[in-house]
JSON list of C-alpha atoms in Angstrom, two decimals:
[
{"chain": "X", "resi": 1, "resn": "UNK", "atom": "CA", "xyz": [-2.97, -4.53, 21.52]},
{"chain": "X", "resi": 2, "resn": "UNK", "atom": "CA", "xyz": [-4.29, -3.11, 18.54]},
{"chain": "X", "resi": 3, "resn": "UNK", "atom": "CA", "xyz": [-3.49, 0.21, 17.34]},
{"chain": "X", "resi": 4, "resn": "UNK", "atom": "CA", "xyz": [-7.12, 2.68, 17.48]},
{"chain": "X", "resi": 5, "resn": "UNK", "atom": "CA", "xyz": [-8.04, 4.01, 14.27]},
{"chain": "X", "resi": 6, "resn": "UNK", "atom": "CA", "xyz": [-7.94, 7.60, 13.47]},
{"chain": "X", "resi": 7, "resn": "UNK", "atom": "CA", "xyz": [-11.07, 10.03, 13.29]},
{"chain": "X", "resi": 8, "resn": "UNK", "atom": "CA", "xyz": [-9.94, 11.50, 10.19]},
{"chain": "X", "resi": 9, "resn": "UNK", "atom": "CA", "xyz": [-8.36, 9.73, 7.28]},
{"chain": "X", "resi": 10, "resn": "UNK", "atom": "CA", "xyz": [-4.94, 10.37, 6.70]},
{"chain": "X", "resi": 11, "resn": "UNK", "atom": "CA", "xyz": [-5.02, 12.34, 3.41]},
{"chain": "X", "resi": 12, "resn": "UNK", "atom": "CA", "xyz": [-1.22, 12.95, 1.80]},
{"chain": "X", "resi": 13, "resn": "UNK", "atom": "CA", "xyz": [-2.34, 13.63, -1.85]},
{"chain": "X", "resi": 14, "resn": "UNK", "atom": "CA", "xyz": [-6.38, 14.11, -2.92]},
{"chain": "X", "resi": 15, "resn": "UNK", "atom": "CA", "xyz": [-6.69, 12.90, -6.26]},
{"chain": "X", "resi": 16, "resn": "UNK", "atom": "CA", "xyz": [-10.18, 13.05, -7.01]},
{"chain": "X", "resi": 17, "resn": "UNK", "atom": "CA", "xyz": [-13.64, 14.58, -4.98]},
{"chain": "X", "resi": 18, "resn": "UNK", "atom": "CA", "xyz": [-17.05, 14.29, -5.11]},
{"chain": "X", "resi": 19, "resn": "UNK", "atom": "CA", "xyz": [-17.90, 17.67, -4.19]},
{"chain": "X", "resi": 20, "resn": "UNK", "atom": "CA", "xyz": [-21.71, 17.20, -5.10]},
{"chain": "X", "resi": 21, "resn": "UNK", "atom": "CA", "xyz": [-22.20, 14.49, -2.70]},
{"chain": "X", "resi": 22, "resn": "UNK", "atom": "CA", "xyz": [-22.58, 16.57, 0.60]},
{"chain": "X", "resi": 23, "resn": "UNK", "atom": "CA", "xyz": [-25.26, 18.73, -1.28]},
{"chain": "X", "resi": 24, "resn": "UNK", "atom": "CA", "xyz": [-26.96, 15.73, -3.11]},
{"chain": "X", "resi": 25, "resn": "UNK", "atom": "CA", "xyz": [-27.34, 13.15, 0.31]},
{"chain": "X", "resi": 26, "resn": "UNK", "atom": "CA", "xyz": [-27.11, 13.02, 4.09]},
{"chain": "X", "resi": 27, "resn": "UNK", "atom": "CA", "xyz": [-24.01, 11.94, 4.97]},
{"chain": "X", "resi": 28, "resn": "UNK", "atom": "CA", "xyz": [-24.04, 9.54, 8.02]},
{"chain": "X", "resi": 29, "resn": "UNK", "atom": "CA", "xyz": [-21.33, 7.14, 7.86]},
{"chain": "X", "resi": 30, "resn": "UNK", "atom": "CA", "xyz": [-17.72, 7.66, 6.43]},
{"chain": "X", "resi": 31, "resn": "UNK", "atom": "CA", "xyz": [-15.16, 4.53, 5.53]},
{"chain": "X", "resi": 32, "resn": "UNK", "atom": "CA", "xyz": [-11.93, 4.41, 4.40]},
{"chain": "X", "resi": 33, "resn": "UNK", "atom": "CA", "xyz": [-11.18, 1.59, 1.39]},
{"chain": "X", "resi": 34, "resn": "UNK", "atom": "CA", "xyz": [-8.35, 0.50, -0.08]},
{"chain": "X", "resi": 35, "resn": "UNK", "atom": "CA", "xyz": [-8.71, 0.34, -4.32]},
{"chain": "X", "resi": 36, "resn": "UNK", "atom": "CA", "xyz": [-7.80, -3.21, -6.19]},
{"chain": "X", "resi": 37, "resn": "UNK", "atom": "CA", "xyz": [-6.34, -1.18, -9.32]},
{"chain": "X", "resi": 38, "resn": "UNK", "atom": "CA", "xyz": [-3.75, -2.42, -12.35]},
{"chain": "X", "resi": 39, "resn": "UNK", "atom": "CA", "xyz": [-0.02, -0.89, -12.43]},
{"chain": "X", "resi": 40, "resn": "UNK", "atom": "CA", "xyz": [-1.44, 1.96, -14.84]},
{"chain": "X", "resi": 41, "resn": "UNK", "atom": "CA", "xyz": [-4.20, 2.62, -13.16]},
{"chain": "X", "resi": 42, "resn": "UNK", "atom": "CA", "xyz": [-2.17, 3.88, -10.34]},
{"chain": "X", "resi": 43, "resn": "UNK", "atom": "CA", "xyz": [0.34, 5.66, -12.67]},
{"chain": "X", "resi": 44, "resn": "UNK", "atom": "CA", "xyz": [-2.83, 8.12, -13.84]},
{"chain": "X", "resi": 45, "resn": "UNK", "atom": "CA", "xyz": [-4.01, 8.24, -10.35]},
{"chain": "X", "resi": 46, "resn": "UNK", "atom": "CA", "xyz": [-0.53, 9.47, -9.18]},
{"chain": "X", "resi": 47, "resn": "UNK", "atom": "CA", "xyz": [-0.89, 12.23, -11.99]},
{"chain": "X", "resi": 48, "resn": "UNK", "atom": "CA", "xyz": [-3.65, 13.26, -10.44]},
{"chain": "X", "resi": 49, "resn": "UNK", "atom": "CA", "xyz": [-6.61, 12.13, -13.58]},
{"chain": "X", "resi": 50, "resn": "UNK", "atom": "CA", "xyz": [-9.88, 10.65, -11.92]},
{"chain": "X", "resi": 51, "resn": "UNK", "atom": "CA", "xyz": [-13.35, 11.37, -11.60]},
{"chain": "X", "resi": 52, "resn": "UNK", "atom": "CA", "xyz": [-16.02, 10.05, -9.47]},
{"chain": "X", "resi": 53, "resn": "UNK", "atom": "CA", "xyz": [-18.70, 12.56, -9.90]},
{"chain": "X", "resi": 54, "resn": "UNK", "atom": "CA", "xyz": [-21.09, 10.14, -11.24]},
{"chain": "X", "resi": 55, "resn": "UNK", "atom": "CA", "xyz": [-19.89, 6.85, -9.22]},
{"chain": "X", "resi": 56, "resn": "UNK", "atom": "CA", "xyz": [-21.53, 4.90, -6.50]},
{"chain": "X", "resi": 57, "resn": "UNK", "atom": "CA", "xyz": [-20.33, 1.75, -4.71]},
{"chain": "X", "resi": 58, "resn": "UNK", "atom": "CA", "xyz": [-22.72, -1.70, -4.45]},
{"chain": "X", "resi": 59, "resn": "UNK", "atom": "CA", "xyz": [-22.12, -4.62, -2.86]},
{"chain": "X", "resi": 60, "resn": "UNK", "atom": "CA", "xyz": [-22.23, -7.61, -5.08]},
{"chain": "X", "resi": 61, "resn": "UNK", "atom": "CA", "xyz": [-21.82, -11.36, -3.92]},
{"chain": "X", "resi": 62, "resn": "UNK", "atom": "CA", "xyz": [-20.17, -10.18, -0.31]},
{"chain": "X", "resi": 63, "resn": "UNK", "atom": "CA", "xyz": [-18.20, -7.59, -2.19]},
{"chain": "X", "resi": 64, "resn": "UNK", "atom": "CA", "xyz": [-18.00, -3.86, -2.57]},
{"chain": "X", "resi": 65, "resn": "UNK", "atom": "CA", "xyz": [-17.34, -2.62, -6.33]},
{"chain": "X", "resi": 66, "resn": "UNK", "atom": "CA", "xyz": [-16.58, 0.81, -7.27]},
{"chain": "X", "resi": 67, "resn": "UNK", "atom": "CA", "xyz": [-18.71, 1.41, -10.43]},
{"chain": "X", "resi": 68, "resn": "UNK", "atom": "CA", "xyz": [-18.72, 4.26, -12.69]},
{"chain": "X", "resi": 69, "resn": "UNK", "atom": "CA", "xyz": [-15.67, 6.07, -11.52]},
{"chain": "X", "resi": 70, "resn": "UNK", "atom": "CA", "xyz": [-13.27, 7.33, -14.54]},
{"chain": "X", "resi": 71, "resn": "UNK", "atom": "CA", "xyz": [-9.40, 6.98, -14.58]},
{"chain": "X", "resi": 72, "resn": "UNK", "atom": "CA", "xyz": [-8.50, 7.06, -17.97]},
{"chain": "X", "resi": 73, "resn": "UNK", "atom": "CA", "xyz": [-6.01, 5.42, -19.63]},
{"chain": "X", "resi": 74, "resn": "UNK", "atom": "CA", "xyz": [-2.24, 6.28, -18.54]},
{"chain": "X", "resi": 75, "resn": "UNK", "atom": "CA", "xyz": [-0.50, 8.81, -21.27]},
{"chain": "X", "resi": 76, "resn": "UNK", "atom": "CA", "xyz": [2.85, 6.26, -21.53]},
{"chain": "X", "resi": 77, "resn": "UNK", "atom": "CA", "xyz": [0.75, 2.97, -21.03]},
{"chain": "X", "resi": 78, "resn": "UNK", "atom": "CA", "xyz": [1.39, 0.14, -23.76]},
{"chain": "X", "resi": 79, "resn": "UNK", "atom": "CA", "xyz": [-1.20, -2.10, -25.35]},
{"chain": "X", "resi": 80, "resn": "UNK", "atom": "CA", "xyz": [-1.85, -3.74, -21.77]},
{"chain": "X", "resi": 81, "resn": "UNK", "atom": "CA", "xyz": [-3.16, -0.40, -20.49]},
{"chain": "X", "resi": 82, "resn": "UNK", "atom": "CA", "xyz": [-6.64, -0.55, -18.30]},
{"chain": "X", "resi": 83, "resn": "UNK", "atom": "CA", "xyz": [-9.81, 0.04, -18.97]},
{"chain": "X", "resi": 84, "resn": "UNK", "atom": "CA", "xyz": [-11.04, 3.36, -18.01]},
{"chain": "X", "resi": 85, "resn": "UNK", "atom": "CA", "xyz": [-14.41, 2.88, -16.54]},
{"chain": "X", "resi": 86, "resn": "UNK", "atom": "CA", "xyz": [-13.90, -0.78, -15.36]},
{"chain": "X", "resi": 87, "resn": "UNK", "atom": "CA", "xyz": [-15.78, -1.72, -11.81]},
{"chain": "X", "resi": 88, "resn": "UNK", "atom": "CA", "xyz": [-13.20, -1.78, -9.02]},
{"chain": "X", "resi": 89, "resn": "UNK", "atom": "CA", "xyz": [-13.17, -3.70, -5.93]},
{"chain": "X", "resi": 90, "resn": "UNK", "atom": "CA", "xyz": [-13.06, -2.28, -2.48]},
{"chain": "X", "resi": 91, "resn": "UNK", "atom": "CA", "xyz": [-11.10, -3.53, 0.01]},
{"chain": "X", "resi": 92, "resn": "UNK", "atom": "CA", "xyz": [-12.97, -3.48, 3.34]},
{"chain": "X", "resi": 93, "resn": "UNK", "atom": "CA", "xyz": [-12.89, -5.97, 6.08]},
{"chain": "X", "resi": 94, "resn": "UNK", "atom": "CA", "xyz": [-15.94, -8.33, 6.86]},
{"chain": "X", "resi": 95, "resn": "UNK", "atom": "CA", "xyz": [-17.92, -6.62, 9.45]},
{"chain": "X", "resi": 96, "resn": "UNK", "atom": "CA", "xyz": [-17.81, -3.28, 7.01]},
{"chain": "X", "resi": 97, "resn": "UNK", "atom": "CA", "xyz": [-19.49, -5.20, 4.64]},
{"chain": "X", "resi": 98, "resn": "UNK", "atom": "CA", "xyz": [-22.15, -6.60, 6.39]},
{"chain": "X", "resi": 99, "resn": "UNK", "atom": "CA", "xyz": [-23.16, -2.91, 7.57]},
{"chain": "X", "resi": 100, "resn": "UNK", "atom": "CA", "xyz": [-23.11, -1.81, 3.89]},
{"chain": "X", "resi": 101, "resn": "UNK", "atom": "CA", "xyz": [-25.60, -4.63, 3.03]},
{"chain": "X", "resi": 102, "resn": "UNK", "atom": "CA", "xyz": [-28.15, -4.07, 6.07]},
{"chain": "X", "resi": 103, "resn": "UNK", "atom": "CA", "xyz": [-27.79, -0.23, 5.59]},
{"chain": "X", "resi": 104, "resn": "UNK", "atom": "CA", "xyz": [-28.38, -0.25, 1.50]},
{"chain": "X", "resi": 105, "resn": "UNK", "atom": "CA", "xyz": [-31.05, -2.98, 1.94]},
{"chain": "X", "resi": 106, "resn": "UNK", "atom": "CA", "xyz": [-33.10, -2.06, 5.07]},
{"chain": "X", "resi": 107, "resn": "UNK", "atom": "CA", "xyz": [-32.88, 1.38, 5.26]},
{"chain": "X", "resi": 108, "resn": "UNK", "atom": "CA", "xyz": [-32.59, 2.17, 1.67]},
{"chain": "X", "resi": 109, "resn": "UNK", "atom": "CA", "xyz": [-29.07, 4.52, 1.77]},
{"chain": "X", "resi": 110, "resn": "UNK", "atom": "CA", "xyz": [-26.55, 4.81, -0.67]},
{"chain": "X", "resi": 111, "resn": "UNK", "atom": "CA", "xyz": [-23.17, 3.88, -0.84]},
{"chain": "X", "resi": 112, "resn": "UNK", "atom": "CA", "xyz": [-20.98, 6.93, -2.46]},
{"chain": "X", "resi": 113, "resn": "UNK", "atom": "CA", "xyz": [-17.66, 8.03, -2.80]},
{"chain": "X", "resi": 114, "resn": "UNK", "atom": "CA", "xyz": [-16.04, 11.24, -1.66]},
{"chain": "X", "resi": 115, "resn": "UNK", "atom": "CA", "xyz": [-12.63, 11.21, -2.91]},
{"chain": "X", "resi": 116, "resn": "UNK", "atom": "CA", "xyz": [-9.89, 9.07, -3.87]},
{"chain": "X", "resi": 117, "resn": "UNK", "atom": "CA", "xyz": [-6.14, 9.83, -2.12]},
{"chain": "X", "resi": 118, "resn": "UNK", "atom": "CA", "xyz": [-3.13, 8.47, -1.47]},
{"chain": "X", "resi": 119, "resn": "UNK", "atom": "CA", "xyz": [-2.28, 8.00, 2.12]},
{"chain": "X", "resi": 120, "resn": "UNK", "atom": "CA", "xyz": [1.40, 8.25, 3.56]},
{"chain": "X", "resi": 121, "resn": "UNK", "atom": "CA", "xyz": [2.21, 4.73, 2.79]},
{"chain": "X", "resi": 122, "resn": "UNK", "atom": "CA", "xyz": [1.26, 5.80, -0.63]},
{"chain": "X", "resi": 123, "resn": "UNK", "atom": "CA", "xyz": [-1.64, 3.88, -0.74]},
{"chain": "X", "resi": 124, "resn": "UNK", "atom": "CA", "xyz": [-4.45, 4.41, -3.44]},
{"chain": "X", "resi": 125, "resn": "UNK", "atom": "CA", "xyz": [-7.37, 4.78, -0.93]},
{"chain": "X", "resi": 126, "resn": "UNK", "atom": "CA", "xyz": [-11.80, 5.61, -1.46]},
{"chain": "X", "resi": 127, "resn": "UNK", "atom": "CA", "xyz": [-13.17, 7.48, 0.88]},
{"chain": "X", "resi": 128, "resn": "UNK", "atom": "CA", "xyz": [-16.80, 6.05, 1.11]},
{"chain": "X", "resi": 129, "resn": "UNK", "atom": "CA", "xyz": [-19.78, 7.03, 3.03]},
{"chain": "X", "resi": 130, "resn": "UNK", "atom": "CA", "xyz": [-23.06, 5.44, 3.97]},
{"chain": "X", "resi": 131, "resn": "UNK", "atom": "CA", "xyz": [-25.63, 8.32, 2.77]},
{"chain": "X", "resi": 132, "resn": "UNK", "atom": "CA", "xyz": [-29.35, 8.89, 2.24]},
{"chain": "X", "resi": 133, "resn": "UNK", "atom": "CA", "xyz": [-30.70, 10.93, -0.40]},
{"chain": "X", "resi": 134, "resn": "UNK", "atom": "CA", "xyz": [-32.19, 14.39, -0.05]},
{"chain": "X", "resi": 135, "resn": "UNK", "atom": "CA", "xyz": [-34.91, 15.66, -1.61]},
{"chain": "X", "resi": 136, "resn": "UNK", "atom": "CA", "xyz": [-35.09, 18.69, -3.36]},
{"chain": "X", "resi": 137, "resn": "UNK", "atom": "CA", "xyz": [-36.12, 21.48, -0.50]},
{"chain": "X", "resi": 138, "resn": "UNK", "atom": "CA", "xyz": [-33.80, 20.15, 1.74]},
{"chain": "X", "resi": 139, "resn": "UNK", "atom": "CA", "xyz": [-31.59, 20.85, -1.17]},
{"chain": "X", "resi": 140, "resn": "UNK", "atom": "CA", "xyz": [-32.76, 24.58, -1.28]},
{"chain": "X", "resi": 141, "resn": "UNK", "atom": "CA", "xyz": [-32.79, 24.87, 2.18]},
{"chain": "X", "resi": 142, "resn": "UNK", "atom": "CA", "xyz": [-29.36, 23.66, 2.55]},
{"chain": "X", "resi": 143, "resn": "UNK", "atom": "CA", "xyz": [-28.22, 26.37, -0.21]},
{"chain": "X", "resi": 144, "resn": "UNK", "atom": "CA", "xyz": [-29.85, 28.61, 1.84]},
{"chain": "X", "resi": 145, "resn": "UNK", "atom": "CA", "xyz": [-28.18, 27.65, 4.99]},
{"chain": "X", "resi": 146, "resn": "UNK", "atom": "CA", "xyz": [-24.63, 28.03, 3.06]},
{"chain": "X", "resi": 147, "resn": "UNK", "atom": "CA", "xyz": [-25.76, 31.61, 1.43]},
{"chain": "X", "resi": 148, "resn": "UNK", "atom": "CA", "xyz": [-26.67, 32.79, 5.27]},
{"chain": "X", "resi": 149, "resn": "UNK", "atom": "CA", "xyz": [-23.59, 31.44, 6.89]},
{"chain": "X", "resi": 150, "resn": "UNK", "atom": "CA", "xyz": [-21.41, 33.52, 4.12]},
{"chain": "X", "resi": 151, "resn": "UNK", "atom": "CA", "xyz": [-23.63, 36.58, 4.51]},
{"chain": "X", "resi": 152, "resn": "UNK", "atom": "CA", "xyz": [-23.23, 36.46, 8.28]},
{"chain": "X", "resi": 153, "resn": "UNK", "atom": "CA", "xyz": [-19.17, 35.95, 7.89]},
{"chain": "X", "resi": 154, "resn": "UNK", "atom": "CA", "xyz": [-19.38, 39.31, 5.85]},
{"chain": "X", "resi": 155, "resn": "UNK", "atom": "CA", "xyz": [-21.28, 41.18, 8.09]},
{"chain": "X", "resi": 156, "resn": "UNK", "atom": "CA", "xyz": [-18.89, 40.11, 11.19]},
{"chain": "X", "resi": 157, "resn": "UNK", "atom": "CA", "xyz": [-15.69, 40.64, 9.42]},
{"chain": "X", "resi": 158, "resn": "UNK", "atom": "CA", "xyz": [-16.99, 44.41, 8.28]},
{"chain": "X", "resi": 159, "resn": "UNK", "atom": "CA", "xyz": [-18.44, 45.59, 11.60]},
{"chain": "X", "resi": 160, "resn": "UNK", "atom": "CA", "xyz": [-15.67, 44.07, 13.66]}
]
């Protein structure tokens, strides 16, 4: 029988985040993907240098690619060290795939990363969701959700 998989990803080590996602789209669909990477590609990941503040995932001939995202080269690499803004594959099963391509094609969503970690099996691992854009007084609306919610905190934690 197979095992259920968890609500929450298991997150030992965050490397990198994409904080700007959550205010920039709609999040409606989260994934967890495992990273095709080179040996020092990993070494710079484990000391903690990546961005993905500008990436976005597309699927390309029945694969998912990871483009844009920096890991620059590792400190103590050699001549055979990676390049830094190469695209990287995502590993995702079958069925995953086939509900990025109806999702980015029909309905006309995004595909973009939230953060790169290492799980407890000290896998490099993408943390991807399935996200529409927002426009920009949802954005300001939002912000002014966020400002409210803080104000209101205040007031509750002076009165009481």
């Amino acid at each position: 029988m197979a095992r259920p998989k968890p609500v929450t990803f298991d997150k030992l080590k965050i490397v990198a985040e994409n904080r700007r996602a959550r205010y920039d789209y709609y999040i409606e669909d989260k994934f967890e993907a495992g990273l095709a990477l080179q040996g020092t590609e990993v070494k710079a990941l484990r000391a903690g240098e990546a961005s993905i503040a500008e990436s976005y995932a597309e699927v390309k001939d029945g694969q998912v690619w990871l483009v844009n995202a920096n890991i620059p080269e590792y400190s103590h690499g050699n001549r055979l060290n990676h390049e830094p803004r190469r695209p990287r594959k995502l590993l995702l099963h079958e069925r995953e795939i086939q509900k990025f391509v109806g999702a980015v094609e029909r309905k006309g969503m995004t595909l973009v990363p939230l953060s790169i970690y290492f799980n407890r099996t000290g896998r490099a691992k993408v943390e991807l969701a399935l996200a529409k854009g927002k426009q920009t007084h949802d954005k300001r609306a939002s912000t002014k959700e966020r400002d409210w919610k803080r104000d209101k905190a205040r007031l509750m934690r002076d009165r009481g």
